[in-house]
Amino acid sequence: MVSFVLSLIALIVGYFLYGRFVEKVFGPDSRPTPAVAKADGVDFIVLPSWKIFMIQFLNIAGTGPIFGAIMGAKFGPAAYLWIVLGCIFAGATHDYLSGMLSMRHGGANLPELIGRYLGNAPKQVMLIFSVFLLMMVGAVFVYSPASLLQTLCQGSGVELLSSSTFWIVIIFAYYIIATMMPIDKIIGKIYPLFAFSLLFMAVALMVMIFVKMPNIPEVWEGVGEASLTTKSIFPSLFITIACGAISGFHATQSPLMARCVKSEKMGRPIFYGAMITEGLVALIWATVAMYFFYNEPTPGYQEIAGGEQIISNAPGIVNAICADWLGVFGSILAILGVVAAPITSGDTALRSARLIIADFIHLEQRTIMKRLYVCVPLFAAVMALLIWQMANPEGFDVIWSWFGWSNQTLSVFTLWAITVYLVRQKKNYFVTLIPALFMTTVCITYLLSQQAFHMELGPAYIVALASLTIAIVWFCFWYSKKR
């Protein structure tokens, strides 16, 4: 419990100290923002700062800081270190600077920013990569809330409500509407309610943590000693807990809000602050999961904690935890909060995909018909991915696994692009260079050892270190030419 309390304090202090430092590095000023200069009433539109924060938080939250934290809890207190250090020095920095960089470039989407600073070839790769990632988000974030709603409605006596297919259709229909409509018509109106549900869930569970005062492993007892999994902390932990620490998906979402901000000086509370808030949510869920994994005698929890089936069982764990700790009423509100998180990430993920594709083919999005030109094939592809996922018993696990690696790989490209920008602007580039080098090593190691090639860790570490060395040499050579 001491590690949990210290981690909470560290995240809050990190926002005020390191967040202000990163803000000073970027240097926001009073120039007109895209919301003002390019207002179109659909995607470029000035919104109140509190509403932008709510939307940004829900855009990036999803099931990542909840399911990812539950899965990451099997690594023990090492999860605390990654959530705190990753969130402050990597994730929130990544989100703030990617959002502000988009704002500085007229609300540019991520592939365009990567192309501007890393070249045309990376731009083309990231265009395909990011759109496919966003499609995976849409598919994953249909399944998980549908599963929770199905669980919630079991025993209601209404057979239709107990069907996951019914909820998948409802959620997918909402995605279509939210992707097509102006951002202030649907997303801007219902997100505050969803945000209340999600924040209620987090606060209620945090209160219960202090009531129960669980006996869980502390960081200083050994970060690897209390692990419930045979997987190595490096690189598995850093892929498992993504959205609660650093997530490339966030950089695809930040341009949505960069197109709605009235002043650059609102950037730190919106972008950096939303990521710190997500880190707090991840911290709470990691602690709750540790309580059940290490203390709760309920049959099955310890077994689930050590197995890969924890991925597909995460919705059931969420339901069991909320019902056990918060009672019937609290459980319903909490689960609705968890349902709202992925839904509000799924809709904006597909909205981002629409805008990325439209920008690439230079198709204006003021008129509904032009939006349909992009949305029809986009939703057809997501539906095909969703059908495949439902038809395969391990479909969700496979998509989640590739989503985790793709997510962090996207953060690598984003961090390198921001680093190049900071070098060109003669600003402190170490704030993103160090996270870029670290995440490069993580993603290469994970791809080699677990995701694609299944190499032994020893050889995978050697190749990853060689790749790290090449990246450092390349940067030093490029930097010397720039000077």
CSV table of C-alpha atoms in Angstrom, one decimal:
chain,number,residue,atom,x,y,z
A,1,MET,CA,0.0,0.0,0.0
A,2,VAL,CA,2.9,2.4,0.6
A,3,SER,CA,4.1,1.9,-3.0
A,4,PHE,CA,0.5,2.7,-4.2
A,5,VAL,CA,0.3,5.9,-2.1
A,6,LEU,CA,3.8,7.1,-3.2
A,7,SER,CA,2.9,6.4,-6.8
A,8,LEU,CA,-0.3,8.5,-6.6
A,9,ILE,CA,1.7,11.4,-5.1
A,10,ALA,CA,4.4,11.0,-7.8
A,11,LEU,CA,2.0,11.2,-10.7
A,12,ILE,CA,0.4,14.4,-9.3
A,13,VAL,CA,3.7,16.0,-8.5
A,14,GLY,CA,5.0,14.9,-12.0
A,15,TYR,CA,2.2,16.9,-13.6
A,16,PHE,CA,3.1,20.1,-11.9
A,17,LEU,CA,6.8,19.8,-12.1
A,18,TYR,CA,7.9,17.8,-15.1
A,19,GLY,CA,4.7,18.8,-17.0
A,20,ARG,CA,5.6,22.5,-16.6
A,21,PHE,CA,9.2,21.8,-17.6
A,22,VAL,CA,8.0,20.1,-20.9
A,23,GLU,CA,5.6,23.0,-21.5
A,24,LYS,CA,8.5,25.4,-21.2
A,25,VAL,CA,10.6,23.3,-23.6
A,26,PHE,CA,7.9,23.6,-26.3
A,27,GLY,CA,7.0,27.2,-25.6
A,28,PRO,CA,3.3,27.8,-26.3
A,29,ASP,CA,2.4,31.3,-27.5
A,30,SER,CA,-0.6,33.4,-28.6
A,31,ARG,CA,-0.7,32.5,-32.3
A,32,PRO,CA,-4.1,31.6,-33.8
A,33,THR,CA,-4.9,27.9,-33.4
A,34,PRO,CA,-6.4,25.7,-36.1
A,35,ALA,CA,-9.8,25.8,-34.4
A,36,VAL,CA,-9.9,29.5,-35.0
A,37,ALA,CA,-8.0,29.8,-38.3
A,38,LYS,CA,-9.5,26.8,-40.1
A,39,ALA,CA,-13.0,26.6,-38.5
A,40,ASP,CA,-15.4,24.4,-40.5
A,41,GLY,CA,-18.1,23.5,-38.0
A,42,VAL,CA,-17.3,19.8,-38.4
A,43,ASP,CA,-13.8,18.9,-37.3
A,44,PHE,CA,-12.2,22.4,-36.7
A,45,ILE,CA,-14.4,24.0,-34.0
A,46,VAL,CA,-13.6,25.8,-30.8
A,47,LEU,CA,-14.8,23.9,-27.7
A,48,PRO,CA,-14.6,24.8,-24.0
A,49,SER,CA,-11.4,23.6,-22.4
A,50,TRP,CA,-13.1,21.4,-19.7
A,51,LYS,CA,-15.0,19.6,-22.5
A,52,ILE,CA,-11.8,19.2,-24.6
A,53,PHE,CA,-10.1,17.6,-21.5
A,54,MET,CA,-13.1,15.2,-21.0
A,55,ILE,CA,-13.0,14.2,-24.7
A,56,GLN,CA,-9.2,13.8,-24.8
A,57,PHE,CA,-9.2,11.7,-21.6
A,58,LEU,CA,-12.0,9.4,-22.9
A,59,ASN,CA,-10.4,9.2,-26.4
A,60,ILE,CA,-7.2,7.9,-25.0
A,61,ALA,CA,-8.5,5.8,-22.0
A,62,GLY,CA,-10.3,2.9,-23.6
A,63,THR,CA,-9.8,-0.4,-22.0
A,64,GLY,CA,-6.1,0.0,-22.1
A,65,PRO,CA,-5.5,1.5,-18.6
A,66,ILE,CA,-8.0,-1.0,-17.2
A,67,PHE,CA,-7.4,-4.3,-19.0
A,68,GLY,CA,-3.7,-3.5,-19.5
A,69,ALA,CA,-3.3,-2.7,-15.8
A,70,ILE,CA,-5.1,-5.9,-14.8
A,71,MET,CA,-2.8,-7.9,-17.0
A,72,GLY,CA,0.2,-5.9,-15.9
A,73,ALA,CA,-0.5,-6.6,-12.2
A,74,LYS,CA,0.7,-10.1,-12.7
A,75,PHE,CA,4.2,-8.6,-12.9
A,76,GLY,CA,3.8,-7.4,-9.3
A,77,PRO,CA,5.1,-4.0,-8.0
A,78,ALA,CA,7.2,-3.5,-11.2
A,79,ALA,CA,3.9,-2.3,-12.7
A,80,TYR,CA,4.0,0.7,-10.3
A,81,LEU,CA,7.4,1.8,-11.5
A,82,TRP,CA,6.4,1.6,-15.2
A,83,ILE,CA,3.1,3.4,-14.8
A,84,VAL,CA,4.7,6.3,-12.8
A,85,LEU,CA,7.9,6.7,-14.7
A,86,GLY,CA,6.5,5.8,-18.1
A,87,CYS,CA,3.5,8.2,-17.7
A,88,ILE,CA,5.5,11.2,-16.4
A,89,PHE,CA,8.6,11.0,-18.6
A,90,ALA,CA,7.3,9.2,-21.7
A,91,GLY,CA,3.5,9.0,-22.1
A,92,ALA,CA,2.4,12.4,-21.0
A,93,THR,CA,5.4,14.1,-22.7
A,94,HIS,CA,4.6,12.1,-25.9
A,95,ASP,CA,0.9,13.2,-25.7
A,96,TYR,CA,1.5,16.8,-25.0
A,97,LEU,CA,4.2,17.3,-27.6
A,98,SER,CA,2.3,15.4,-30.3
A,99,GLY,CA,-0.8,17.4,-29.6
A,100,MET,CA,1.0,20.7,-29.7
A,101,LEU,CA,3.0,19.8,-32.8
A,102,SER,CA,-0.3,19.0,-34.5
A,103,MET,CA,-1.6,22.4,-33.4
A,104,ARG,CA,1.5,24.2,-34.7
A,105,HIS,CA,0.9,22.5,-38.1
A,106,GLY,CA,-2.7,23.4,-38.7
A,107,GLY,CA,-4.2,20.3,-36.9
A,108,ALA,CA,-2.0,17.9,-39.0
A,109,ASN,CA,-2.6,14.2,-38.4
A,110,LEU,CA,0.1,11.8,-37.3
A,111,PRO,CA,1.3,10.4,-40.6
A,112,GLU,CA,1.6,13.9,-42.0
A,113,LEU,CA,3.8,15.0,-39.0
A,114,ILE,CA,6.0,11.9,-39.3
A,115,GLY,CA,6.4,12.6,-43.0
A,116,ARG,CA,7.4,16.2,-42.3
A,117,TYR,CA,10.1,15.2,-39.9
A,118,LEU,CA,11.2,11.7,-40.8
A,119,GLY,CA,10.6,11.6,-44.5
A,120,ASN,CA,8.1,10.4,-47.1
A,121,ALA,CA,8.9,6.7,-46.8
A,122,PRO,CA,8.1,6.6,-43.1
A,123,LYS,CA,5.0,8.7,-43.8
A,124,GLN,CA,3.6,6.1,-46.2
A,125,VAL,CA,4.4,3.3,-43.8
A,126,MET,CA,2.8,5.1,-40.9
A,127,LEU,CA,-0.3,5.9,-43.0
A,128,ILE,CA,-1.0,2.3,-43.5
A,129,PHE,CA,0.2,1.3,-40.0
A,130,SER,CA,-1.8,3.9,-38.2
A,131,VAL,CA,-5.1,3.3,-40.1
A,132,PHE,CA,-4.7,-0.5,-39.5
A,133,LEU,CA,-4.1,0.2,-35.8
A,134,LEU,CA,-7.2,2.4,-35.6
A,135,MET,CA,-9.2,-0.3,-37.3
A,136,MET,CA,-7.9,-2.8,-34.7
A,137,VAL,CA,-8.9,-0.3,-31.9
A,138,GLY,CA,-12.4,-0.2,-33.4
A,139,ALA,CA,-12.7,-4.0,-33.5
A,140,VAL,CA,-11.2,-4.5,-30.0
A,141,PHE,CA,-13.3,-1.7,-28.5
A,142,VAL,CA,-16.5,-3.2,-29.8
A,143,TYR,CA,-15.9,-6.6,-28.3
A,144,SER,CA,-14.9,-5.6,-24.8
A,145,PRO,CA,-17.8,-3.3,-23.9
A,146,ALA,CA,-20.2,-5.7,-25.6
A,147,SER,CA,-18.9,-8.5,-23.4
A,148,LEU,CA,-19.3,-6.4,-20.3
A,149,LEU,CA,-22.8,-5.3,-21.2
A,150,GLN,CA,-23.8,-8.9,-21.9
A,151,THR,CA,-22.5,-9.9,-18.5
A,152,LEU,CA,-24.3,-7.0,-16.8
A,153,CYS,CA,-27.6,-8.0,-18.4
A,154,GLN,CA,-27.5,-11.7,-17.7
A,155,GLY,CA,-30.4,-12.8,-15.5
A,156,SER,CA,-32.5,-9.8,-16.7
A,157,GLY,CA,-35.0,-12.2,-18.3
A,158,VAL,CA,-34.6,-10.5,-21.7
A,159,GLU,CA,-32.8,-12.9,-24.0
A,160,LEU,CA,-31.9,-10.2,-26.5
A,161,LEU,CA,-30.1,-8.1,-23.9
A,162,SER,CA,-28.0,-11.1,-22.9
A,163,SER,CA,-26.6,-11.5,-26.4
A,164,SER,CA,-23.2,-10.1,-27.1
A,165,THR,CA,-24.2,-9.9,-30.8
A,166,PHE,CA,-27.0,-7.5,-30.0
A,167,TRP,CA,-24.6,-5.2,-28.1
A,168,ILE,CA,-22.0,-5.4,-30.8
A,169,VAL,CA,-24.6,-4.2,-33.4
A,170,ILE,CA,-25.7,-1.3,-31.1
A,171,ILE,CA,-22.2,-0.2,-30.4
A,172,PHE,CA,-21.2,-0.4,-34.1
A,173,ALA,CA,-24.2,1.6,-35.1
A,174,TYR,CA,-23.2,4.3,-32.6
A,175,TYR,CA,-19.6,4.3,-34.1
A,176,ILE,CA,-21.0,5.0,-37.5
A,177,ILE,CA,-23.1,7.9,-36.3
A,178,ALA,CA,-20.3,9.4,-34.1
A,179,THR,CA,-17.8,9.1,-36.9
A,180,MET,CA,-20.0,10.9,-39.4
A,181,MET,CA,-21.5,13.7,-37.3
A,182,PRO,CA,-19.7,17.0,-36.4
A,183,ILE,CA,-17.6,16.6,-33.3
A,184,ASP,CA,-19.7,18.8,-31.1
A,185,LYS,CA,-23.1,17.2,-32.0
A,186,ILE,CA,-22.6,13.7,-30.5
A,187,ILE,CA,-19.1,13.4,-28.9
A,188,GLY,CA,-19.2,16.8,-27.4
A,189,LYS,CA,-22.5,16.3,-25.7
A,190,ILE,CA,-22.4,12.8,-24.3
A,191,TYR,CA,-18.7,12.6,-23.2
A,192,PRO,CA,-19.2,14.5,-19.9
A,193,LEU,CA,-21.7,11.8,-18.8
A,194,PHE,CA,-19.4,9.0,-19.8
A,195,ALA,CA,-16.5,10.8,-18.0
A,196,PHE,CA,-18.5,11.0,-14.8
A,197,SER,CA,-19.1,7.3,-14.9
A,198,LEU,CA,-15.5,6.4,-15.6
A,199,LEU,CA,-14.2,8.8,-12.9
A,200,PHE,CA,-16.8,7.6,-10.4
A,201,MET,CA,-15.5,4.1,-11.0
A,202,ALA,CA,-11.9,5.1,-10.4
A,203,VAL,CA,-12.6,7.2,-7.3
A,204,ALA,CA,-14.9,4.5,-5.8
A,205,LEU,CA,-12.4,1.8,-6.2
A,206,MET,CA,-9.6,4.0,-4.8
A,207,VAL,CA,-11.7,4.6,-1.7
A,208,MET,CA,-12.2,0.9,-1.3
A,209,ILE,CA,-8.5,0.3,-1.6
A,210,PHE,CA,-7.9,2.5,1.4
A,211,VAL,CA,-10.8,0.9,3.3
A,212,LYS,CA,-9.5,-2.6,2.7
A,213,MET,CA,-5.8,-1.7,3.0
A,214,PRO,CA,-4.7,-4.8,1.1
A,215,ASN,CA,-1.4,-6.5,1.8
A,216,ILE,CA,0.3,-6.4,-1.6
A,217,PRO,CA,4.0,-6.6,-2.5
A,218,GLU,CA,6.0,-3.3,-2.2
A,219,VAL,CA,8.5,-2.1,-4.8
A,220,TRP,CA,11.4,-2.4,-2.4
A,221,GLU,CA,10.7,-6.1,-1.8
A,222,GLY,CA,12.0,-6.8,-5.3
A,223,VAL,CA,10.3,-5.9,-8.5
A,224,GLY,CA,10.7,-9.4,-10.0
A,225,GLU,CA,10.3,-11.5,-6.8
A,226,ALA,CA,6.5,-11.1,-6.6
A,227,SER,CA,5.8,-11.8,-10.3
A,228,LEU,CA,3.0,-14.2,-11.1
A,229,THR,CA,4.1,-14.9,-14.6
A,230,THR,CA,7.0,-16.6,-16.2
A,231,LYS,CA,7.4,-13.9,-18.8
A,232,SER,CA,10.3,-11.5,-18.4
A,233,ILE,CA,9.6,-8.0,-17.2
A,234,PHE,CA,11.6,-6.7,-20.2
A,235,PRO,CA,10.0,-6.4,-22.7
A,236,SER,CA,6.6,-7.9,-21.7
A,237,LEU,CA,5.6,-5.4,-19.0
A,238,PHE,CA,6.2,-2.4,-21.3
A,239,ILE,CA,3.9,-3.8,-24.0
A,240,THR,CA,1.3,-5.1,-21.6
A,241,ILE,CA,0.8,-1.8,-19.8
A,242,ALA,CA,0.6,0.7,-22.7
A,243,CYS,CA,-2.2,3.2,-22.3
A,244,GLY,CA,-1.4,3.7,-18.6
A,245,ALA,CA,2.2,4.6,-19.4
A,246,ILE,CA,2.8,5.4,-23.0
A,247,SER,CA,0.7,4.7,-26.1
A,248,GLY,CA,1.2,5.6,-29.7
A,249,PHE,CA,-2.5,5.4,-30.2
A,250,HIS,CA,-2.8,8.7,-28.3
A,251,ALA,CA,-0.9,10.5,-31.0
A,252,THR,CA,-3.6,9.6,-33.4
A,253,GLN,CA,-6.2,11.1,-31.1
A,254,SER,CA,-4.4,14.3,-30.1
A,255,PRO,CA,-5.0,16.0,-33.5
A,256,LEU,CA,-8.7,15.7,-33.0
A,257,MET,CA,-8.5,18.0,-30.0
A,258,ALA,CA,-5.7,20.1,-31.5
A,259,ARG,CA,-8.4,21.1,-34.0
A,260,CYS,CA,-10.7,22.3,-31.1
A,261,VAL,CA,-8.3,24.2,-28.8
A,262,LYS,CA,-8.7,28.0,-28.7
A,263,SER,CA,-5.3,28.8,-27.2
A,264,GLU,CA,-1.9,26.9,-27.1
A,265,LYS,CA,-1.6,27.6,-23.4
A,266,MET,CA,-4.5,25.2,-22.8
A,267,GLY,CA,-2.3,22.3,-24.0
A,268,ARG,CA,-0.7,21.2,-20.8
A,269,PRO,CA,-3.9,20.5,-18.8
A,270,ILE,CA,-5.5,19.0,-21.8
A,271,PHE,CA,-2.8,16.7,-23.3
A,272,TYR,CA,-0.3,16.2,-20.4
A,273,GLY,CA,-3.1,16.3,-17.8
A,274,ALA,CA,-5.3,13.7,-19.6
A,275,MET,CA,-2.4,11.3,-19.7
A,276,ILE,CA,-1.6,11.8,-16.0
A,277,THR,CA,-5.3,11.1,-15.2
A,278,GLU,CA,-5.1,7.9,-17.3
A,279,GLY,CA,-2.0,6.9,-15.3
A,280,LEU,CA,-4.0,7.4,-12.1
A,281,VAL,CA,-6.8,5.1,-13.4
A,282,ALA,CA,-4.2,2.5,-14.4
A,283,LEU,CA,-2.6,2.7,-11.0
A,284,ILE,CA,-5.9,2.1,-9.3
A,285,TRP,CA,-6.8,-0.9,-11.4
A,286,ALA,CA,-3.3,-2.4,-11.0
A,287,THR,CA,-3.7,-2.2,-7.3
A,288,VAL,CA,-7.2,-3.7,-7.2
A,289,ALA,CA,-6.0,-6.5,-9.5
A,290,MET,CA,-3.0,-7.2,-7.2
A,291,TYR,CA,-5.4,-7.4,-4.2
A,292,PHE,CA,-7.4,-10.2,-5.9
A,293,PHE,CA,-4.3,-11.9,-7.3
A,294,TYR,CA,-2.3,-12.0,-4.1
A,295,ASN,CA,-5.0,-12.0,-1.3
A,296,GLU,CA,-8.4,-12.9,-2.5
A,297,PRO,CA,-9.3,-16.5,-1.8
A,298,THR,CA,-12.0,-16.6,-4.6
A,299,PRO,CA,-11.1,-19.6,-6.7
A,300,GLY,CA,-9.7,-18.9,-10.1
A,301,TYR,CA,-8.1,-15.5,-9.6
A,302,GLN,CA,-4.6,-16.7,-8.9
A,303,GLU,CA,-4.8,-19.2,-11.8
A,304,ILE,CA,-6.0,-16.5,-14.2
A,305,ALA,CA,-3.2,-14.1,-13.0
A,306,GLY,CA,-0.5,-16.4,-14.2
A,307,GLY,CA,-2.0,-17.4,-17.6
A,308,GLU,CA,-2.5,-15.7,-20.9
A,309,GLN,CA,-6.2,-16.3,-20.6
A,310,ILE,CA,-6.2,-13.2,-18.4
A,311,ILE,CA,-6.6,-11.2,-21.6
A,312,SER,CA,-10.0,-12.6,-22.6
A,313,ASN,CA,-11.1,-13.0,-19.0
A,314,ALA,CA,-10.4,-9.3,-18.2
A,315,PRO,CA,-14.1,-8.3,-18.7
A,316,GLY,CA,-15.2,-10.9,-16.2
A,317,ILE,CA,-12.5,-9.8,-13.7
A,318,VAL,CA,-13.8,-6.2,-14.0
A,319,ASN,CA,-17.4,-7.4,-13.4
A,320,ALA,CA,-16.4,-9.5,-10.4
A,321,ILE,CA,-14.3,-6.8,-8.8
A,322,CYS,CA,-17.0,-4.1,-9.2
A,323,ALA,CA,-19.7,-6.4,-7.9
A,324,ASP,CA,-17.6,-7.5,-4.9
A,325,TRP,CA,-16.4,-4.1,-3.9
A,326,LEU,CA,-19.2,-1.6,-4.9
A,327,GLY,CA,-22.5,-3.5,-4.5
A,328,VAL,CA,-25.3,-3.6,-7.0
A,329,PHE,CA,-25.7,0.2,-7.6
A,330,GLY,CA,-22.0,1.0,-7.5
A,331,SER,CA,-21.3,-2.0,-9.7
A,332,ILE,CA,-23.7,-0.8,-12.4
A,333,LEU,CA,-22.2,2.7,-12.4
A,334,ALA,CA,-18.6,1.4,-12.4
A,335,ILE,CA,-19.2,-1.1,-15.2
A,336,LEU,CA,-20.9,1.6,-17.3
A,337,GLY,CA,-17.8,3.7,-16.7
A,338,VAL,CA,-15.6,0.8,-18.0
A,339,VAL,CA,-18.0,0.3,-20.9
A,340,ALA,CA,-17.9,4.1,-21.7
A,341,ALA,CA,-14.1,4.1,-21.9
A,342,PRO,CA,-13.6,1.7,-24.8
A,343,ILE,CA,-16.7,3.0,-26.7
A,344,THR,CA,-15.4,6.6,-26.5
A,345,SER,CA,-12.0,5.5,-27.8
A,346,GLY,CA,-13.5,3.3,-30.5
A,347,ASP,CA,-15.6,6.0,-32.0
A,348,THR,CA,-12.8,8.6,-32.1
A,349,ALA,CA,-10.3,6.0,-33.4
A,350,LEU,CA,-12.5,5.5,-36.5
A,351,ARG,CA,-13.0,9.2,-36.7
A,352,SER,CA,-9.2,9.7,-36.8
A,353,ALA,CA,-9.0,7.0,-39.4
A,354,ARG,CA,-11.5,8.9,-41.6
A,355,LEU,CA,-9.6,12.1,-41.3
A,356,ILE,CA,-6.2,10.5,-42.0
A,357,ILE,CA,-7.5,8.8,-45.1
A,358,ALA,CA,-9.4,12.0,-46.2
A,359,ASP,CA,-6.2,14.1,-45.8
A,360,PHE,CA,-4.2,11.6,-47.7
A,361,ILE,CA,-6.5,11.6,-50.7
A,362,HIS,CA,-7.2,15.3,-50.4
A,363,LEU,CA,-11.0,14.9,-49.9
A,364,GLU,CA,-12.7,17.6,-48.0
A,365,GLN,CA,-15.0,16.5,-45.2
A,366,ARG,CA,-17.6,19.3,-44.9
A,367,THR,CA,-20.3,17.5,-46.8
A,368,ILE,CA,-21.8,14.2,-45.7
A,369,MET,CA,-21.4,12.5,-49.1
A,370,LYS,CA,-17.6,13.1,-49.0
A,371,ARG,CA,-17.5,11.6,-45.5
A,372,LEU,CA,-19.4,8.6,-46.8
A,373,TYR,CA,-16.8,8.0,-49.5
A,374,VAL,CA,-14.3,7.3,-46.8
A,375,CYS,CA,-16.6,5.7,-44.1
A,376,VAL,CA,-18.3,3.0,-46.2
A,377,PRO,CA,-15.1,1.1,-47.1
A,378,LEU,CA,-13.6,1.9,-43.7
A,379,PHE,CA,-16.5,0.4,-41.7
A,380,ALA,CA,-16.7,-2.6,-44.1
A,381,ALA,CA,-13.1,-3.4,-43.3
A,382,VAL,CA,-13.6,-3.0,-39.5
A,383,MET,CA,-16.7,-5.2,-39.8
A,384,ALA,CA,-14.7,-7.9,-41.6
A,385,LEU,CA,-12.0,-7.8,-38.9
A,386,LEU,CA,-14.7,-8.0,-36.2
A,387,ILE,CA,-16.4,-11.0,-37.8
A,388,TRP,CA,-13.0,-12.8,-38.0
A,389,GLN,CA,-12.4,-12.0,-34.4
A,390,MET,CA,-15.8,-13.5,-33.3
A,391,ALA,CA,-15.3,-16.6,-35.5
A,392,ASN,CA,-12.0,-17.5,-34.0
A,393,PRO,CA,-11.8,-18.6,-30.3
A,394,GLU,CA,-8.5,-16.8,-29.9
A,395,GLY,CA,-9.3,-13.9,-32.2
A,396,PHE,CA,-9.6,-11.3,-29.5
A,397,ASP,CA,-6.3,-12.4,-27.9
A,398,VAL,CA,-4.5,-12.3,-31.3
A,399,ILE,CA,-5.8,-8.8,-32.1
A,400,TRP,CA,-5.0,-7.5,-28.6
A,401,SER,CA,-1.5,-8.9,-28.8
A,402,TRP,CA,-0.8,-7.2,-32.2
A,403,PHE,CA,-2.5,-4.1,-31.0
A,404,GLY,CA,-0.2,-3.8,-28.0
A,405,TRP,CA,3.0,-4.1,-30.1
A,406,SER,CA,1.7,-1.9,-32.9
A,407,ASN,CA,0.6,0.7,-30.3
A,408,GLN,CA,4.1,1.0,-28.8
A,409,THR,CA,5.8,0.9,-32.2
A,410,LEU,CA,3.7,3.9,-33.3
A,411,SER,CA,4.9,5.7,-30.2
A,412,VAL,CA,8.5,5.1,-31.3
A,413,PHE,CA,7.9,6.8,-34.6
A,414,THR,CA,6.1,9.7,-32.9
A,415,LEU,CA,8.9,10.2,-30.4
A,416,TRP,CA,11.5,10.2,-33.1
A,417,ALA,CA,9.5,12.7,-35.1
A,418,ILE,CA,9.2,15.0,-32.1
A,419,THR,CA,12.9,14.7,-31.4
A,420,VAL,CA,13.8,15.8,-34.9
A,421,TYR,CA,11.4,18.8,-34.5
A,422,LEU,CA,13.0,19.8,-31.2
A,423,VAL,CA,16.5,19.5,-32.7
A,424,ARG,CA,15.5,21.8,-35.6
A,425,GLN,CA,14.0,24.3,-33.2
A,426,LYS,CA,17.2,24.2,-31.0
A,427,LYS,CA,15.2,23.0,-28.0
A,428,ASN,CA,15.9,20.4,-25.3
A,429,TYR,CA,15.5,17.2,-27.4
A,430,PHE,CA,16.5,14.8,-24.6
A,431,VAL,CA,12.9,14.9,-23.3
A,432,THR,CA,11.9,12.7,-26.2
A,433,LEU,CA,15.2,11.2,-27.4
A,434,ILE,CA,15.6,9.1,-24.2
A,435,PRO,CA,12.1,7.6,-24.3
A,436,ALA,CA,12.5,7.1,-28.1
A,437,LEU,CA,15.6,5.0,-27.6
A,438,PHE,CA,14.1,3.0,-24.7
A,439,MET,CA,10.9,2.2,-26.6
A,440,THR,CA,12.8,1.3,-29.7
A,441,THR,CA,14.6,-1.3,-27.7
A,442,VAL,CA,11.4,-2.6,-26.1
A,443,CYS,CA,9.5,-3.0,-29.4
A,444,ILE,CA,12.3,-4.7,-31.3
A,445,THR,CA,12.9,-7.1,-28.4
A,446,TYR,CA,9.2,-7.9,-28.1
A,447,LEU,CA,8.8,-8.5,-31.8
A,448,LEU,CA,11.8,-10.8,-31.9
A,449,SER,CA,11.1,-12.8,-28.7
A,450,GLN,CA,7.3,-13.0,-28.5
A,451,GLN,CA,5.3,-11.5,-31.3
A,452,ALA,CA,6.7,-12.8,-34.6
A,453,PHE,CA,10.0,-14.7,-34.4
A,454,HIS,CA,9.9,-16.3,-31.0
A,455,MET,CA,13.6,-16.1,-30.5
A,456,GLU,CA,15.3,-16.9,-27.2
A,457,LEU,CA,15.6,-13.8,-25.0
A,458,GLY,CA,19.4,-13.8,-25.1
A,459,PRO,CA,19.7,-13.5,-28.9
A,460,ALA,CA,16.7,-11.1,-29.0
A,461,TYR,CA,18.5,-8.8,-26.5
A,462,ILE,CA,21.7,-8.8,-28.6
A,463,VAL,CA,19.8,-7.9,-31.8
A,464,ALA,CA,17.9,-5.2,-29.9
A,465,LEU,CA,21.0,-3.7,-28.4
A,466,ALA,CA,22.6,-3.7,-31.8
A,467,SER,CA,19.6,-1.9,-33.2
A,468,LEU,CA,19.8,0.6,-30.3
A,469,THR,CA,23.5,1.2,-31.1
A,470,ILE,CA,22.6,1.8,-34.8
A,471,ALA,CA,19.9,4.3,-33.7
A,472,ILE,CA,22.3,6.2,-31.5
A,473,VAL,CA,25.0,6.3,-34.2
A,474,TRP,CA,22.4,7.4,-36.8
A,475,PHE,CA,21.1,10.2,-34.5
A,476,CYS,CA,24.6,11.4,-33.7
A,477,PHE,CA,25.6,11.5,-37.4
A,478,TRP,CA,22.4,13.3,-38.4
A,479,TYR,CA,22.8,15.7,-35.5
A,480,SER,CA,26.4,16.6,-36.4
A,481,LYS,CA,25.2,17.4,-40.0
A,482,LYS,CA,22.4,19.6,-38.7
A,483,ARG,CA,24.9,21.6,-36.6
